[in-house]
Short mmCIF file of C-alpha atoms and ligand atoms in Angstrom, two decimals:
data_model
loop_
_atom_site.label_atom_id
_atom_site.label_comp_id
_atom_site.label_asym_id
_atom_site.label_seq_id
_atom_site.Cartn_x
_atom_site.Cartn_y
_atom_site.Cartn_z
CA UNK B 1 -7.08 75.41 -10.75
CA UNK B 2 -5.98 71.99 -10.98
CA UNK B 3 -6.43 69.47 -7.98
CA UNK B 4 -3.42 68.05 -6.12
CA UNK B 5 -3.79 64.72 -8.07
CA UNK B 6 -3.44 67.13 -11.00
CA UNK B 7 -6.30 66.50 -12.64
CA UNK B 8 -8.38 68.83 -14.14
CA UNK B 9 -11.03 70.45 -12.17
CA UNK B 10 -14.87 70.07 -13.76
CA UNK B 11 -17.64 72.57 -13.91
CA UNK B 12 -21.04 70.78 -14.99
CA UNK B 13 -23.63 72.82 -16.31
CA UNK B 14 -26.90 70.99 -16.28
CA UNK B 15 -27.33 68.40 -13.50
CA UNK B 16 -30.54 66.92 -15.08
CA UNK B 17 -31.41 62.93 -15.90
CA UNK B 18 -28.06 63.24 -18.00
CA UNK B 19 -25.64 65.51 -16.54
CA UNK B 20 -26.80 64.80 -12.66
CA UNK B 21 -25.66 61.26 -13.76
CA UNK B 22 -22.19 62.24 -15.40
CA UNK B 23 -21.78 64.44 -12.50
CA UNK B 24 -21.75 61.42 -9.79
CA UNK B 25 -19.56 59.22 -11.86
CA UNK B 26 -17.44 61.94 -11.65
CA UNK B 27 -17.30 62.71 -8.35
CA UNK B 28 -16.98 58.65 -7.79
CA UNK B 29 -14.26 58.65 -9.77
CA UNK B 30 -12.41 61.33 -7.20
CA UNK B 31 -13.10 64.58 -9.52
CA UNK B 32 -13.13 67.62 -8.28
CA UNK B 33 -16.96 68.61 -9.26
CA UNK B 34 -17.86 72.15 -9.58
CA UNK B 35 -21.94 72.55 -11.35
CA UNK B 36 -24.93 74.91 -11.21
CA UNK B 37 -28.02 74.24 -12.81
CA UNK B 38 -31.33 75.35 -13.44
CA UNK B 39 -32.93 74.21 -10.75
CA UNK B 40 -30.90 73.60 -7.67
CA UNK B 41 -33.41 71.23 -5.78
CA UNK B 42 -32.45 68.73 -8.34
CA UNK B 43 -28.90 68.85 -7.42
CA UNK B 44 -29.22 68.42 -3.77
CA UNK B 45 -28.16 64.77 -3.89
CA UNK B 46 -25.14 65.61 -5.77
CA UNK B 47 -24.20 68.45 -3.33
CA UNK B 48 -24.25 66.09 0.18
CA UNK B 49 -21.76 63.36 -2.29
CA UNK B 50 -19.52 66.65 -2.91
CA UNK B 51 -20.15 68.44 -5.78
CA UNK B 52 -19.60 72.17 -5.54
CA UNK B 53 -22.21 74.26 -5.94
CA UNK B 54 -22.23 77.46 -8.21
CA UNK B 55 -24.67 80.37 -8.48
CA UNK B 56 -24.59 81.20 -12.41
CA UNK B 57 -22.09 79.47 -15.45
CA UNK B 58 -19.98 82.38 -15.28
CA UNK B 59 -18.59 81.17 -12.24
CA UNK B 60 -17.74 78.23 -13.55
CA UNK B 61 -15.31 80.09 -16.44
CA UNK B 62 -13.36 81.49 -13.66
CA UNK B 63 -13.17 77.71 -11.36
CA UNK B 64 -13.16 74.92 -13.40
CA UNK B 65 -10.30 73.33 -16.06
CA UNK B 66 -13.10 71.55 -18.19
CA UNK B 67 -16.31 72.98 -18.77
CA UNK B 68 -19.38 70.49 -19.08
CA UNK B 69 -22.43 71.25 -20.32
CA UNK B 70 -25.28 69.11 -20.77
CA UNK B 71 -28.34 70.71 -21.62
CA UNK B 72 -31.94 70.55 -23.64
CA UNK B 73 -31.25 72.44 -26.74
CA UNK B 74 -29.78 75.13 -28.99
CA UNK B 75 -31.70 78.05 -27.11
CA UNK B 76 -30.15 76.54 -23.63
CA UNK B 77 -26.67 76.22 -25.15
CA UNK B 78 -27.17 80.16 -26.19
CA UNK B 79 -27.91 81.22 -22.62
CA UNK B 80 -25.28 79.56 -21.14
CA UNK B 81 -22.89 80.82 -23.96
CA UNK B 82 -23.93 84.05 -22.90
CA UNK B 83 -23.34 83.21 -19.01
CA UNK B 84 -19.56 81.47 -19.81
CA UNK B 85 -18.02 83.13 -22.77
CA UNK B 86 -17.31 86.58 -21.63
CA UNK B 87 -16.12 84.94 -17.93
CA UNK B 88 -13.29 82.84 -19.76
CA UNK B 89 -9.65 83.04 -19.00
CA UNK B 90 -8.58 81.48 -21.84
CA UNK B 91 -7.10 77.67 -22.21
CA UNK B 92 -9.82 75.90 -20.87
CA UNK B 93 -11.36 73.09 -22.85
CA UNK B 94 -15.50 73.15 -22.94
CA UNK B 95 -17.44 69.99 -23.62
CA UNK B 96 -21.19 70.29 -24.75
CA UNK B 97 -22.52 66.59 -24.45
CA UNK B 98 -26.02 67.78 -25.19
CA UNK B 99 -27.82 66.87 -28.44
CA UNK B 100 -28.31 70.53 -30.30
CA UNK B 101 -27.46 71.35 -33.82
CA UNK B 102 -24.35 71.16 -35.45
CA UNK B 103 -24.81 74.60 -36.76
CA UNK B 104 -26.08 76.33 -33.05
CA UNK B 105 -22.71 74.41 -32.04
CA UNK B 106 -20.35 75.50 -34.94
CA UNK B 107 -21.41 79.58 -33.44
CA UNK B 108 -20.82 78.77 -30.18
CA UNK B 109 -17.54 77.25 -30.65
CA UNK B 110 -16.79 80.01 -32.80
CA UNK B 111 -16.99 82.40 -29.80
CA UNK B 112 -15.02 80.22 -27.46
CA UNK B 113 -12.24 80.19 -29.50
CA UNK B 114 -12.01 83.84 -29.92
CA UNK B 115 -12.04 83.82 -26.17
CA UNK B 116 -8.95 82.09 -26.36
CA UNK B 117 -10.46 78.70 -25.06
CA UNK B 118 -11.43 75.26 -27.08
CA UNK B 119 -15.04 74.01 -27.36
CA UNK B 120 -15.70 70.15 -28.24
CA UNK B 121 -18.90 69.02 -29.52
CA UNK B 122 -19.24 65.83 -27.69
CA UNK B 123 -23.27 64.13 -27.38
CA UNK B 124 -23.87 60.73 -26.69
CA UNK B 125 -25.38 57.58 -27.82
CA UNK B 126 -26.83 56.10 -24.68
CA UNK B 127 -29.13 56.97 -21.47
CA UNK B 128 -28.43 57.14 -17.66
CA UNK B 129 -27.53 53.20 -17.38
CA UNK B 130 -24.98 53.67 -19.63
CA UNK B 131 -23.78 56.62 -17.97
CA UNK B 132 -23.68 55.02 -14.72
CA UNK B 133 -21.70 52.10 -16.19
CA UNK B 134 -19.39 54.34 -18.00
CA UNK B 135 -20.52 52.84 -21.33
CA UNK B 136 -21.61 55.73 -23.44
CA UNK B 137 -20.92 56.22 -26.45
CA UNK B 138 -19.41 59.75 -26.80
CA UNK B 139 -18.52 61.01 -30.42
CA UNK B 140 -16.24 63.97 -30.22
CA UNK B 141 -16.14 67.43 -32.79
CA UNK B 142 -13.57 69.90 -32.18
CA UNK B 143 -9.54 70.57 -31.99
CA UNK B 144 -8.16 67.42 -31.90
CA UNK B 145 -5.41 68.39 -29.23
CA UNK B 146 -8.18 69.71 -26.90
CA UNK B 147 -9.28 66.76 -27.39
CA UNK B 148 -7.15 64.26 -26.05
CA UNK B 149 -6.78 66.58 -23.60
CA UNK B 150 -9.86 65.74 -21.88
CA UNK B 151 -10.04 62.29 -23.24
CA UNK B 152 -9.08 61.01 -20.00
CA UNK B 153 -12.54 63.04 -18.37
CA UNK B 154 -14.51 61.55 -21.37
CA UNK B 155 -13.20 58.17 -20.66
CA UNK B 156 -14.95 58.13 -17.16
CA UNK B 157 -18.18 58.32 -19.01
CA UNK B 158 -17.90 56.25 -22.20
CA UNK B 159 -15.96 55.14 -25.16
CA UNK B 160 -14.77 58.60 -26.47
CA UNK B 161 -14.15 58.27 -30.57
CA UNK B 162 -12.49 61.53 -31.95
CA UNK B 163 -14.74 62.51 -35.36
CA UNK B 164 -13.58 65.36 -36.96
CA UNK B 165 -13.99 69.32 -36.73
CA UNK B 166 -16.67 71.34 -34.86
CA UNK B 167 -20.20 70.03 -35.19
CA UNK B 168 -19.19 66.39 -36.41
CA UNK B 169 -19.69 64.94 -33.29
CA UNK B 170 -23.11 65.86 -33.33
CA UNK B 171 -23.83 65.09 -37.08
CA UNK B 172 -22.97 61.72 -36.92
CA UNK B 173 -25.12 61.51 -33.46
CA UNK B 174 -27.97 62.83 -35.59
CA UNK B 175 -26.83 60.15 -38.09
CA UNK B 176 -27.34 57.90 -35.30
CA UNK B 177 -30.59 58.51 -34.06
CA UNK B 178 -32.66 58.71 -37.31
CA UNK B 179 -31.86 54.56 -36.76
CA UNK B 180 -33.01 54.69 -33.65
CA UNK B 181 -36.94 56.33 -34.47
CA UNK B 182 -36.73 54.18 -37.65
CA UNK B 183 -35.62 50.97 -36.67
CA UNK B 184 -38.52 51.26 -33.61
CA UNK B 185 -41.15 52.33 -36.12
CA UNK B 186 -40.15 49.38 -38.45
CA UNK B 187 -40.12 47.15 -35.76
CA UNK B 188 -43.44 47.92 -34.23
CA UNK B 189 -44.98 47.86 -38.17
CA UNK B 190 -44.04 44.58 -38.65
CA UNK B 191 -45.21 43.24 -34.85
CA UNK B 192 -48.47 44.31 -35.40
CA UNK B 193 -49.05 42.92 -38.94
CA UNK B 194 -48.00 39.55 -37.50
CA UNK B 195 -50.74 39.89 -34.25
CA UNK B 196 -53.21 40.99 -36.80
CA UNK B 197 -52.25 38.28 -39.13
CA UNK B 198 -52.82 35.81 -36.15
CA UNK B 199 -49.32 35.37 -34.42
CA UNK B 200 -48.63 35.64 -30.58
CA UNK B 201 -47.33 39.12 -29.63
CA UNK B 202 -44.13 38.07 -27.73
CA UNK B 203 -43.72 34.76 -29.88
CA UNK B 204 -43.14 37.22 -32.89
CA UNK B 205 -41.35 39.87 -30.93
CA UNK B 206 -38.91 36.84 -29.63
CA UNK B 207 -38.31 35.33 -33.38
CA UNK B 208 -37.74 39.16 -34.93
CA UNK B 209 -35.57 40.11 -32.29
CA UNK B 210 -33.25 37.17 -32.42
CA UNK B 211 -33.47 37.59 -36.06
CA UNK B 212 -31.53 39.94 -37.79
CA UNK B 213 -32.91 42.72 -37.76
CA UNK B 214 -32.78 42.22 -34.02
CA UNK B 215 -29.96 45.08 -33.32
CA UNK B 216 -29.06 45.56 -29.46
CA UNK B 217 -31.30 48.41 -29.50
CA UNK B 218 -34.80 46.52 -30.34
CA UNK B 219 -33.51 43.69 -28.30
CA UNK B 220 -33.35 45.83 -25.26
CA UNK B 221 -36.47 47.21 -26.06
CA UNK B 222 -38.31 43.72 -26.17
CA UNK B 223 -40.20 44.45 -22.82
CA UNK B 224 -41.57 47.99 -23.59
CA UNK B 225 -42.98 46.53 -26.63
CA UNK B 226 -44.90 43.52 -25.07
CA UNK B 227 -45.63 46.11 -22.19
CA UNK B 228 -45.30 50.00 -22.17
CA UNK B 229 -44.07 51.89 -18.97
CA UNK B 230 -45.14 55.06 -17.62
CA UNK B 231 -41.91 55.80 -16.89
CA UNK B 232 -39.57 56.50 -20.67
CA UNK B 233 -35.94 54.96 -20.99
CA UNK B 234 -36.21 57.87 -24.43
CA UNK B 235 -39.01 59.54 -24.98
CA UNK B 236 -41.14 60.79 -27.61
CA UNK B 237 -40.32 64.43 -27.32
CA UNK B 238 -36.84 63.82 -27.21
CA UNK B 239 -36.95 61.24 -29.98
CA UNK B 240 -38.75 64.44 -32.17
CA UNK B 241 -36.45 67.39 -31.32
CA UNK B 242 -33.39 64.58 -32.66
CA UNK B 243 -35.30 64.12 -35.37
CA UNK B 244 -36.03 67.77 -36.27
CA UNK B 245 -32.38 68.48 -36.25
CA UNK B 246 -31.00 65.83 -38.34
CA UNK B 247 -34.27 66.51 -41.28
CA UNK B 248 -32.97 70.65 -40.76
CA UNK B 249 -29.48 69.71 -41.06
CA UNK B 250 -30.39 67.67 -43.86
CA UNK B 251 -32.47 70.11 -46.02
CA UNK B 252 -29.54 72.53 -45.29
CA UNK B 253 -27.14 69.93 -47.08
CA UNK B 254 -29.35 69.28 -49.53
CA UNK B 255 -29.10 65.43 -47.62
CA UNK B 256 -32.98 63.26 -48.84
CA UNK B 257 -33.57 61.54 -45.41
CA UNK B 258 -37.26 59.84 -46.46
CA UNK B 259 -37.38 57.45 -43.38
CA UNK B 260 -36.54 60.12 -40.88
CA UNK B 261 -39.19 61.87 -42.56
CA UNK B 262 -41.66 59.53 -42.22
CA UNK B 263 -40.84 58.41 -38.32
CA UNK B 264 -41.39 62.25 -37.76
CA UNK B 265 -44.86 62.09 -38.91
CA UNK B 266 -45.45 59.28 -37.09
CA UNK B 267 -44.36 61.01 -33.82
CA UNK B 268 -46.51 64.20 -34.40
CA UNK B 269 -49.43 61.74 -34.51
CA UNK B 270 -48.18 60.12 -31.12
CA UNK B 271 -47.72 63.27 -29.11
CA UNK B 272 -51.19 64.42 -30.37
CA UNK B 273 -52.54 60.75 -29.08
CA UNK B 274 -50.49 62.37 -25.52
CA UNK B 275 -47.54 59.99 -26.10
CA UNK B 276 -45.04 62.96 -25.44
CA UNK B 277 -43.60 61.91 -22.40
CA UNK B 278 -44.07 57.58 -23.04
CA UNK B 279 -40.73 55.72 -24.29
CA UNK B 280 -40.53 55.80 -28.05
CA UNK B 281 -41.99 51.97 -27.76
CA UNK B 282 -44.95 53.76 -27.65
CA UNK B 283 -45.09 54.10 -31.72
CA UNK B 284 -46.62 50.80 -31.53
CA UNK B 285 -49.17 51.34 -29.47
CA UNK B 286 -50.25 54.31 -31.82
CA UNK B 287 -50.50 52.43 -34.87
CA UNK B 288 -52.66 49.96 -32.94
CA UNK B 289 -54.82 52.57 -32.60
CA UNK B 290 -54.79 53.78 -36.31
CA UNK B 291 -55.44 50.15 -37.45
CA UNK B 292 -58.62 48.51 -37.85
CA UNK B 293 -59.51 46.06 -35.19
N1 LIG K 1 -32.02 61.43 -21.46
C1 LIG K 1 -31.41 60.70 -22.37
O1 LIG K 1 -31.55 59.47 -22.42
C2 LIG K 1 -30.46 61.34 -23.35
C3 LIG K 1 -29.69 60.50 -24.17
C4 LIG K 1 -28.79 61.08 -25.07
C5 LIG K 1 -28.70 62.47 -25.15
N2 LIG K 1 -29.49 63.25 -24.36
C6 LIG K 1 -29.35 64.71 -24.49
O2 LIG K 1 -28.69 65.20 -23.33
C7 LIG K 1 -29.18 66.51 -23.00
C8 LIG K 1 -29.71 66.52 -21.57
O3 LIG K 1 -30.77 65.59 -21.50
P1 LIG K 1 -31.46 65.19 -20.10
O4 LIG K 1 -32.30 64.00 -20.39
O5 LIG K 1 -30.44 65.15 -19.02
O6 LIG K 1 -32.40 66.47 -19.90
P2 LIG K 1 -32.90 67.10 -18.51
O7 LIG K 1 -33.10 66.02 -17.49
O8 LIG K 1 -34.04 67.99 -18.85
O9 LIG K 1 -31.65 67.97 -18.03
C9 LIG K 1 -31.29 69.21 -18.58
C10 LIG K 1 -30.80 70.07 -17.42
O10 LIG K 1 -30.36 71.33 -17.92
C11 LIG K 1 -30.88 72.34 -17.05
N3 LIG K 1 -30.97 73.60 -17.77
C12 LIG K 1 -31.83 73.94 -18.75
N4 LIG K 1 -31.57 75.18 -19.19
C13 LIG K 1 -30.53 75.63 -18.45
C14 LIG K 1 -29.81 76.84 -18.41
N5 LIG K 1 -30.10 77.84 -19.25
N6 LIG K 1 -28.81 76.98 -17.50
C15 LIG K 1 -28.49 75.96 -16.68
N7 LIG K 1 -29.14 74.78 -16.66
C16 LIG K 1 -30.13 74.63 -17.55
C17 LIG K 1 -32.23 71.81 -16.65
O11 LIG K 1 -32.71 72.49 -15.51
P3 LIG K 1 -34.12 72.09 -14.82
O12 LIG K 1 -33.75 71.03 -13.83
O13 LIG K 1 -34.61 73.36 -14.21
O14 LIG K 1 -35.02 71.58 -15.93
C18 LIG K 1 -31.90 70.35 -16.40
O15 LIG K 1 -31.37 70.14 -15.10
C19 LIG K 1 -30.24 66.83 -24.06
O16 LIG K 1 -29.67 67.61 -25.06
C20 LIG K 1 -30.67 65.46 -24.57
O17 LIG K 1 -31.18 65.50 -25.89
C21 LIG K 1 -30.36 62.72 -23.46
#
């Protein structure tokens, strides 16, 4: 299965924003690139710069080395656990880079291994820039010989950091991302009791943001806070079904999380404003709205 160059051959489930992107840098980095998706209009580009196309997962199991997966959520990862996990020969190494829950992980990788192959928990801190750039952050759950087996593959993408067992990866990811809602909401509190108290928008949003509490994150989000796109680097939606794993995962370990709690509430109010699909910038926009003029 391996190519002449001996490296491993990939099978990418999921060619969407994410894994369309991880795909390419693959392929650009002289992969051989096996992937189906859902929809295969959206992989068309990917197929004229060499990617292989395949109708169903299962195929996959029987082509590829290293399995990718990168996909919306738990009930995806299901399907395709359905599609792959009979079809596997045993000794190859699967990567799920989505963002799902530890636990929906844990089950899957359960019935991997019993297949005889390894399953890594691998999501990722970081949107298709990053991916393009190869400067994800990738935190890895799993075997810890599978993986530096594929840290080479993960390298292409990112800064792979080995965590711990199964589902660690993605519960310090969660970890992660109840910073990210947070630290926006904060952010966007404290901007708009400046402006009401008086101050200049983007004078206040410079001085906070080279302040610090100005982390990378809000500093790169400067612009969509003066002005919001149409078009989301994260969006709300997203931002929520993050959120909703890390407050089920921590009500399951008996884990308080009061902030995450709070930015949830906060985003139920924004999607029922029709903030779904806007970047999660948008938060301050919506408290505009709730305060008085
Ligand atoms: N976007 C980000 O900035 C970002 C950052 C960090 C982590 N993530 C996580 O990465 C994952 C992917 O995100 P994304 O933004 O790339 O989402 P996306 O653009 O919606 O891509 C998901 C892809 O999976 C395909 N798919 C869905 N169900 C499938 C199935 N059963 N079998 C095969 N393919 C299936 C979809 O097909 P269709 O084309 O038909 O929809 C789509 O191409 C998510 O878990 C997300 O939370 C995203």
């Amino acid at each position: 299965m391996s190519t002449a160059s001996d490296r491993p051959v990939i099978g990418f489930v999921g060619l969407g924003h994410m894994g369309g992107a991880m795909a390419a840098r693959l392929l650009g980095a002289g992969y051989e690139v096996h992937g189906t998706s859902r929809t295969r209009a959206r992989a068309e580009e990917l197929i004229a710069a060499g990617l292989r196309w395949v109708d169903g997962a299962d195929q996959l199991a029987k082509t590829a080395d290293v399995l990718i997966t990168s996909i919306p959520d738990d009930a995806a990862l299901q399907l395709v656990a359905d599609s792959i996990t009979p079809a596997l020969s045993g000794g190859q190494v699967w990567i799920d880079m989505s963002t799902v829950s530890p636990q929906a992980s844990r089950e899957v990788a359960d019935r991997v291994l019993a297949a005889g192959a390894e399953f890594l928990d691998a999501p990722v801190s970081g949107s298709v820039p990053q991916v393009r750039a190869g400067t994800l952050t990738i935190m890895v759950g799993g075997d810890e010989t599978a993986y530096h087996r594929v840290e080479a593959v993960l390298g292409e993408l990112g800064r792979p950091t080995y965590i711990g067992g199964n589902g660690q990866g993605l519960a310090l990811k969660l970890g992660i991302n109840i910073s990210l809602a947070v630290q926006v909401l904060a952010m966007a509190e404290g901007l708009l009791l400046a402006e009401r108290s008086g101050v200049d928008r983007e004078l206040a949003l410079r001085v906070m943001t080279a302040s610090p509490i100005g982390s990378p994150m809000l500093q790169a989000r400067e612009p969509l806070l003066l002005d919001l796109p149409d078009e989301a680097w994260f969006d709300i939606r997203l931002m929520q079904k993050d959120l909703v794993l890390a407050l089920e995962t921590g009500r399951t370990l008996a884990v308080p999380l009061p902030t995450a709690t709070s930015a949830d509430e906060i985003l139920t109010l924004a999607r029922a404003l029709g903030y779904e699909r806007r970047d999660i910038a948008g938060v301050f926009e919506v408290l505009q709205r709730l305060s008085r003029h």
